[in-house]
Short mmCIF file of C-alpha atoms in Angstrom, two decimals:
data_model
loop_
_atom_site.label_atom_id
_atom_site.label_comp_id
_atom_site.label_asym_id
_atom_site.label_seq_id
_atom_site.Cartn_x
_atom_site.Cartn_y
_atom_site.Cartn_z
CA LYS S 1 5.53 3.40 25.12
CA LYS S 2 6.68 6.76 23.86
CA ALA S 3 7.32 6.69 20.10
CA SER S 4 10.93 6.80 18.99
CA THR S 5 12.13 9.68 16.82
CA ALA S 6 15.30 7.89 15.74
CA ALA S 7 16.41 8.96 12.28
CA ALA S 8 16.71 6.66 9.29
CA PRO S 9 20.22 5.68 8.07
CA VAL S 10 22.03 8.91 7.24
CA ARG S 11 22.62 9.92 3.61
CA ALA S 12 22.66 13.73 3.74
CA LYS S 13 21.10 16.54 5.72
CA ALA S 14 17.89 18.12 4.47
CA ALA S 15 18.61 21.12 2.24
CA VAL S 16 15.16 22.17 1.04
CA ALA S 17 11.74 22.19 2.66
CA HIS S 18 10.36 19.00 1.13
CA TYR S 19 13.50 17.04 2.04
CA THR S 20 12.68 16.34 5.67
CA GLY S 21 15.15 13.50 6.22
CA ALA S 22 17.87 11.65 4.35
CA LEU S 23 15.87 10.58 1.31
CA ARG S 24 16.53 12.39 -1.99
CA LYS S 25 15.00 12.26 -5.44
CA GLY S 26 17.01 10.00 -7.73
CA THR S 27 17.20 9.52 -11.49
CA LEU S 28 14.25 7.87 -13.24
CA SER S 29 14.77 5.24 -15.90
CA PRO S 30 12.56 5.25 -19.03
CA ARG S 31 9.00 4.03 -18.65
CA ARG S 32 8.74 0.27 -18.94
CA ARG S 33 6.56 -1.16 -21.66
CA VAL S 34 3.69 -3.63 -21.34
CA PRO S 35 3.01 -5.92 -24.33
CA SER S 36 -0.14 -4.97 -26.21
CA SER S 37 -1.37 -8.55 -25.80
CA ILE S 38 -1.91 -7.95 -22.05
CA PRO S 39 -5.31 -6.41 -21.22
CA ALA S 40 -4.81 -2.94 -19.74
CA PRO S 41 -7.00 -0.70 -17.58
CA ASP S 42 -8.74 2.29 -19.15
CA TYR S 43 -6.12 4.79 -17.96
CA ALA S 44 -3.10 2.92 -19.38
CA SER S 45 -2.77 5.24 -22.39
CA THR S 46 -4.47 8.42 -21.16
CA GLY S 47 -3.37 8.49 -17.54
CA GLN S 48 -6.92 9.29 -16.45
CA PRO S 49 -9.25 6.63 -15.00
CA ALA S 50 -12.84 6.84 -16.24
CA TYR S 51 -14.41 5.81 -12.92
CA GLN S 52 -16.71 8.41 -11.34
CA ARG S 53 -17.42 8.08 -7.64
CA PRO S 54 -21.13 7.89 -6.73
CA LEU S 55 -22.85 10.90 -5.21
CA PHE S 56 -23.10 9.29 -1.78
CA PRO S 57 -20.00 7.75 -0.13
CA TRP S 58 -22.10 4.94 1.35
CA ASP S 59 -23.16 3.79 -2.12
CA ILE S 60 -21.03 0.63 -2.34
CA LYS S 61 -21.68 -2.10 -4.89
CA ALA S 62 -21.36 -5.73 -3.78
CA LYS S 63 -19.44 -8.00 -6.14
CA THR S 64 -21.26 -10.82 -7.92
CA PRO S 65 -19.93 -14.40 -7.52
CA GLU S 66 -18.27 -14.06 -10.93
CA GLU S 67 -16.62 -10.80 -9.89
CA VAL S 68 -15.44 -12.33 -6.63
CA ALA S 69 -13.79 -15.13 -8.61
CA GLY S 70 -12.03 -12.51 -10.74
CA MET S 71 -10.88 -10.64 -7.64
CA ARG S 72 -9.43 -13.82 -6.15
CA GLU S 73 -7.37 -14.38 -9.29
CA ALA S 74 -6.07 -10.80 -9.42
CA CYS S 75 -5.18 -10.86 -5.73
CA ARG S 76 -3.36 -14.18 -6.08
CA VAL S 77 -1.25 -12.69 -8.86
CA ALA S 78 -0.53 -9.55 -6.82
CA ARG S 79 0.60 -11.64 -3.85
CA GLU S 80 2.96 -13.65 -6.06
CA VAL S 81 4.44 -10.46 -7.49
CA LEU S 82 4.97 -8.85 -4.08
CA ASP S 83 6.69 -11.95 -2.73
CA GLU S 84 8.99 -12.00 -5.77
CA VAL S 85 9.90 -8.32 -5.37
CA GLY S 86 10.39 -8.68 -1.63
CA ALA S 87 12.81 -11.56 -2.14
CA ALA S 88 15.02 -9.20 -4.18
CA VAL S 89 15.42 -6.63 -1.37
CA ARG S 90 19.03 -6.36 -0.18
CA PRO S 91 21.66 -3.69 0.51
CA GLY S 92 23.04 -2.18 -2.72
CA ILE S 93 19.97 -2.74 -4.89
CA THR S 94 18.15 0.31 -6.25
CA THR S 95 14.44 0.92 -5.99
CA ASP S 96 14.42 1.03 -9.80
CA ASP S 97 15.78 -2.52 -9.77
CA LEU S 98 12.79 -3.49 -7.62
CA ASP S 99 10.48 -1.79 -10.11
CA ARG S 100 12.00 -3.88 -12.90
CA VAL S 101 11.42 -7.07 -10.90
CA ALA S 102 7.81 -6.05 -10.23
CA HIS S 103 7.16 -5.09 -13.83
CA GLU S 104 8.59 -8.28 -15.25
CA ALA S 105 6.78 -10.40 -12.63
CA CYS S 106 3.46 -8.80 -13.61
CA VAL S 107 3.99 -9.11 -17.33
CA SER S 108 5.18 -12.73 -17.10
CA ARG S 109 1.83 -13.57 -15.49
CA GLY S 110 -0.21 -11.75 -18.10
CA ALA S 111 -1.00 -8.88 -15.72
CA TYR S 112 -0.71 -5.10 -16.13
CA PRO S 113 1.05 -3.28 -13.24
CA SER S 114 -1.81 -1.06 -12.05
CA PRO S 115 0.26 1.94 -10.86
CA LEU S 116 1.82 2.44 -14.30
CA ASN S 117 0.41 5.70 -15.71
CA TYR S 118 -2.39 5.82 -13.13
CA CYS S 119 -2.97 9.58 -13.03
CA GLY S 120 0.49 9.81 -14.59
CA PHE S 121 2.45 7.70 -12.08
CA PRO S 122 5.64 6.81 -13.98
CA LYS S 123 6.49 3.39 -12.55
CA SER S 124 5.02 -0.07 -11.97
CA VAL S 125 5.25 -0.27 -8.16
CA CYS S 126 5.55 2.12 -5.19
CA THR S 127 8.71 1.89 -3.07
CA SER S 128 8.54 4.05 0.07
CA VAL S 129 11.84 4.15 1.97
CA ASN S 130 12.30 5.20 5.61
CA GLU S 131 10.58 8.60 6.01
CA CYS S 132 8.54 8.11 2.83
CA ILE S 133 4.95 7.47 3.92
CA CYS S 134 3.58 6.37 0.55
CA HIS S 135 3.74 6.71 -3.25
CA GLY S 136 7.54 6.56 -3.43
CA ILE S 137 8.68 6.55 -7.07
CA PRO S 138 11.33 3.91 -7.86
CA ASP S 139 14.53 5.49 -9.11
CA SER S 140 18.32 5.28 -8.72
CA THR S 141 18.10 5.37 -4.91
CA VAL S 142 20.39 2.68 -3.47
CA LEU S 143 19.05 0.77 -0.48
CA GLN S 144 21.36 0.67 2.53
CA ASP S 145 21.69 -1.73 5.44
CA GLY S 146 19.20 -0.71 8.12
CA ASP S 147 16.68 0.88 5.76
CA VAL S 148 13.03 -0.12 5.92
CA LEU S 149 10.67 0.25 3.00
CA ASN S 150 7.10 -0.40 2.00
CA ILE S 151 6.55 -2.12 -1.33
CA ASP S 152 3.05 -1.55 -2.70
CA VAL S 153 1.98 -3.84 -5.54
CA THR S 154 -1.26 -3.72 -7.52
CA CYS S 155 -1.94 -5.95 -10.51
CA TYR S 156 -4.68 -5.66 -13.11
CA TYR S 157 -5.51 -9.18 -14.22
CA LYS S 158 -8.42 -10.30 -16.40
CA GLY S 159 -10.34 -7.12 -15.67
CA PHE S 160 -9.77 -6.80 -11.90
CA HIS S 161 -7.24 -5.14 -9.59
CA GLY S 162 -5.55 -6.85 -6.64
CA ASP S 163 -3.72 -4.58 -4.17
CA LEU S 164 -1.40 -5.20 -1.21
CA SER S 165 1.74 -3.90 0.47
CA GLU S 166 4.20 -4.96 3.15
CA MET S 167 7.19 -3.61 5.03
CA PHE S 168 10.64 -5.00 4.26
CA GLN S 169 13.96 -4.54 6.03
CA VAL S 170 17.21 -4.03 4.16
CA GLY S 171 19.83 -6.12 5.90
CA ARG S 172 18.97 -5.65 9.56
CA ALA S 173 16.62 -2.92 10.80
CA ASP S 174 17.15 -1.47 14.27
CA ALA S 175 14.93 -2.08 17.30
CA ASP S 176 13.05 1.21 16.89
CA ALA S 177 12.14 0.34 13.31
CA ARG S 178 10.96 -3.11 14.34
CA ALA S 179 8.83 -1.59 17.11
CA LEU S 180 7.16 0.82 14.67
CA VAL S 181 6.50 -1.89 12.10
CA ARG S 182 5.25 -4.29 14.79
CA ALA S 183 2.76 -1.73 16.13
CA THR S 184 1.57 -0.96 12.60
CA HIS S 185 1.07 -4.65 11.85
CA THR S 186 -0.79 -5.20 15.14
CA ALA S 187 -3.16 -2.28 14.49
CA TRP S 188 -3.77 -3.43 10.91
CA GLN S 189 -4.56 -6.95 12.04
CA ALA S 190 -6.92 -5.64 14.75
CA ALA S 191 -8.84 -3.70 12.10
CA ILE S 192 -9.08 -6.73 9.81
CA ALA S 193 -10.28 -8.95 12.66
CA MET S 194 -13.36 -6.82 13.38
CA CYS S 195 -14.61 -6.76 9.79
CA ARG S 196 -17.90 -8.55 9.13
CA PRO S 197 -21.34 -7.78 7.67
CA GLY S 198 -23.13 -4.98 9.50
CA VAL S 199 -20.00 -3.23 10.81
CA PRO S 200 -19.73 0.45 9.81
CA TYR S 201 -16.57 1.32 7.91
CA LYS S 202 -15.79 4.03 10.46
CA ALA S 203 -15.12 1.27 13.02
CA ILE S 204 -11.88 0.44 11.18
CA GLY S 205 -10.38 3.77 12.25
CA ALA S 206 -11.42 3.19 15.86
CA ALA S 207 -9.79 -0.26 15.92
CA ILE S 208 -6.52 1.12 14.59
CA SER S 209 -6.61 4.11 16.94
CA ASP S 210 -7.16 1.85 19.96
CA VAL S 211 -3.82 0.19 19.23
CA ILE S 212 -1.77 3.16 18.04
CA GLU S 213 -2.85 5.98 20.36
CA PRO S 214 -1.15 4.51 23.48
CA THR S 215 2.18 4.14 21.61
CA GLY S 216 2.65 7.82 20.80
CA TYR S 217 2.98 7.11 17.09
CA GLY S 218 0.98 9.18 14.59
CA ILE S 219 -1.77 7.85 12.30
CA VAL S 220 -1.51 9.60 8.93
CA ARG S 221 -4.81 11.28 8.08
CA GLY S 222 -4.27 12.42 4.52
CA PHE S 223 -4.61 9.02 2.84
CA VAL S 224 -7.21 6.26 3.02
CA GLY S 225 -7.96 2.68 2.07
CA HIS S 226 -10.48 2.16 -0.69
CA GLY S 227 -12.91 -0.06 -2.46
CA ILE S 228 -11.40 -2.02 -5.32
CA GLY S 229 -12.55 -4.24 -8.15
CA ARG S 230 -12.82 -3.48 -11.85
CA ASN S 231 -11.57 -0.02 -10.83
CA PHE S 232 -8.36 0.66 -8.94
CA HIS S 233 -10.18 2.92 -6.45
CA GLU S 234 -13.89 2.69 -5.67
CA THR S 235 -16.16 3.32 -2.69
CA PRO S 236 -15.87 2.97 0.24
CA SER S 237 -13.20 5.33 1.55
CA VAL S 238 -11.55 3.55 4.48
CA ILE S 239 -10.38 6.06 7.08
CA HIS S 240 -7.66 4.78 9.41
CA HIS S 241 -8.08 7.16 12.35
CA ARG S 242 -10.99 7.59 14.73
CA ASN S 243 -13.83 9.28 12.84
CA GLU S 244 -17.59 9.70 12.45
CA ASP S 245 -17.69 9.82 8.66
CA ARG S 246 -20.67 8.20 6.97
CA ASN S 247 -18.84 5.89 4.60
CA GLY S 248 -21.27 3.00 4.71
CA VAL S 249 -21.69 -0.38 6.33
CA MET S 250 -19.98 -3.65 5.38
CA GLU S 251 -22.06 -6.08 3.36
CA VAL S 252 -21.33 -9.50 1.89
CA GLY S 253 -19.56 -9.02 -1.44
CA HIS S 254 -17.80 -5.74 -0.60
CA THR S 255 -14.11 -5.67 -1.53
CA PHE S 256 -11.81 -3.02 -0.10
CA THR S 257 -8.35 -2.34 1.31
CA ILE S 258 -7.17 -1.50 4.80
CA GLU S 259 -3.74 0.19 4.65
CA PRO S 260 -2.88 2.32 7.71
CA MET S 261 0.21 4.53 7.54
CA ILE S 262 1.87 5.05 10.93
CA ASN S 263 4.63 7.59 11.63
CA GLU S 264 7.27 7.51 14.35
CA GLY S 265 6.41 11.13 15.06
CA GLY S 266 3.23 13.12 14.38
CA ALA S 267 0.41 12.40 11.98
CA GLY S 268 1.33 15.06 9.40
CA HIS S 269 2.86 14.69 5.97
CA VAL S 270 4.80 16.68 3.36
CA GLU S 271 4.38 16.16 -0.39
CA TRP S 272 7.31 16.52 -2.76
CA PRO S 273 7.01 18.67 -5.90
CA ASP S 274 6.73 15.51 -8.02
CA GLY S 275 3.12 15.32 -6.85
CA TRP S 276 3.51 11.76 -5.55
CA THR S 277 6.20 11.25 -2.94
CA VAL S 278 4.84 11.82 0.59
CA VAL S 279 7.20 12.02 3.58
CA THR S 280 7.03 12.61 7.32
CA PRO S 281 7.46 16.25 8.40
CA ASP S 282 10.25 15.43 10.87
CA GLY S 283 12.18 12.86 8.85
CA GLY S 284 11.10 10.05 11.16
CA ARG S 285 10.24 6.70 9.67
CA SER S 286 6.80 5.54 8.57
CA ALA S 287 5.29 2.06 8.20
CA GLN S 288 2.33 0.58 6.34
CA PHE S 289 0.68 -2.75 5.55
CA GLU S 290 -2.18 -3.42 3.12
CA HIS S 291 -4.51 -6.27 2.17
CA THR S 292 -7.43 -6.54 -0.20
CA LEU S 293 -10.40 -7.94 1.72
CA LEU S 294 -13.73 -9.54 0.84
CA VAL S 295 -16.68 -9.38 3.24
CA VAL S 296 -18.25 -12.84 3.63
CA GLU S 297 -20.94 -14.29 5.87
CA GLY S 298 -19.71 -14.00 9.44
CA GLY S 299 -16.45 -12.25 8.72
CA VAL S 300 -13.89 -11.34 6.10
CA GLU S 301 -11.65 -13.20 3.64
CA VAL S 302 -8.14 -11.89 3.05
CA LEU S 303 -7.76 -12.12 -0.72
CA THR S 304 -4.07 -11.18 -0.65
CA ALA S 305 -3.18 -13.50 2.24
CA ARG S 306 0.40 -14.56 2.87
CA THR S 307 1.63 -17.90 1.53
CA ASP S 308 4.52 -20.18 2.42
CA LYS S 309 6.60 -18.17 -0.05
CA SER S 310 5.99 -14.87 1.75
CA GLN S 311 8.65 -13.23 3.93
CA ALA S 312 8.99 -14.21 7.59
CA PRO S 313 7.60 -11.59 10.04
CA TRP S 314 10.96 -9.97 10.80
CA TRP S 315 9.28 -7.23 12.85
CA GLU S 316 8.56 -9.81 15.57
CA GLU S 317 12.27 -10.42 16.18
CA ASP S 318 13.83 -9.12 19.39
#
């Protein structure tokens, strides 16, 4: 199937180079506060994480049983928060409203919203609407019927980060949007299914490419999945396109994310001057899903797995 280049719901024509579609920068509300009683990551006050990546990208530390237990708790909390934010999605709500829901959901569970002040990020969740590929900053943008957006939640809970994201439709998305999201979900699931001890991390990109290449959609190359644990981002780097990078081999106890970003058009991206917002070069829509995974004997455990409170898979609808 040839990829659609249908535009997102129209707001205004692009006027400057980094505005490639209808999305515009909105007004930011003041930074939300986290009670001092909630344990915070090292960057919460400084904006700079202390973690230093090892010299070799294949140097990946396996989690101990105690660390795995901590990861399971953090990922459970993150899943609960994402489901709560997703349930609030509707036409007329702002992305800042969704940030408030995410922030309050984290804090009420005794968790710190990991994005907040990570390298200076000003909000508690990422909301990436239509042509926004990733790192969308919640603001006064009003969601409209037919929009699609990725909501990316990470929670720091009892010393560990849990990270996941899903696509949501606002009202009713059109058939082209559902096709893009469906293909993204299928590729993501194919990559998860092949994870097990002894598999090189580069195989993830091949699995995703095998699904996406025949569709004509573009696999974004500028952003990767990552190891996760006591630090928001650790080794390995998880590349989502076909590659020969030496990023290590899966071993029992590794925890990492798979989070492919798939564009309706080409694989490129444009970054806004805010240093965060990333959009498609042609204004076409983009889709992404993300789970935190644990390598176990014989396969992989999805730590951020869906529950009976998670959204129905709307992208499978005709």
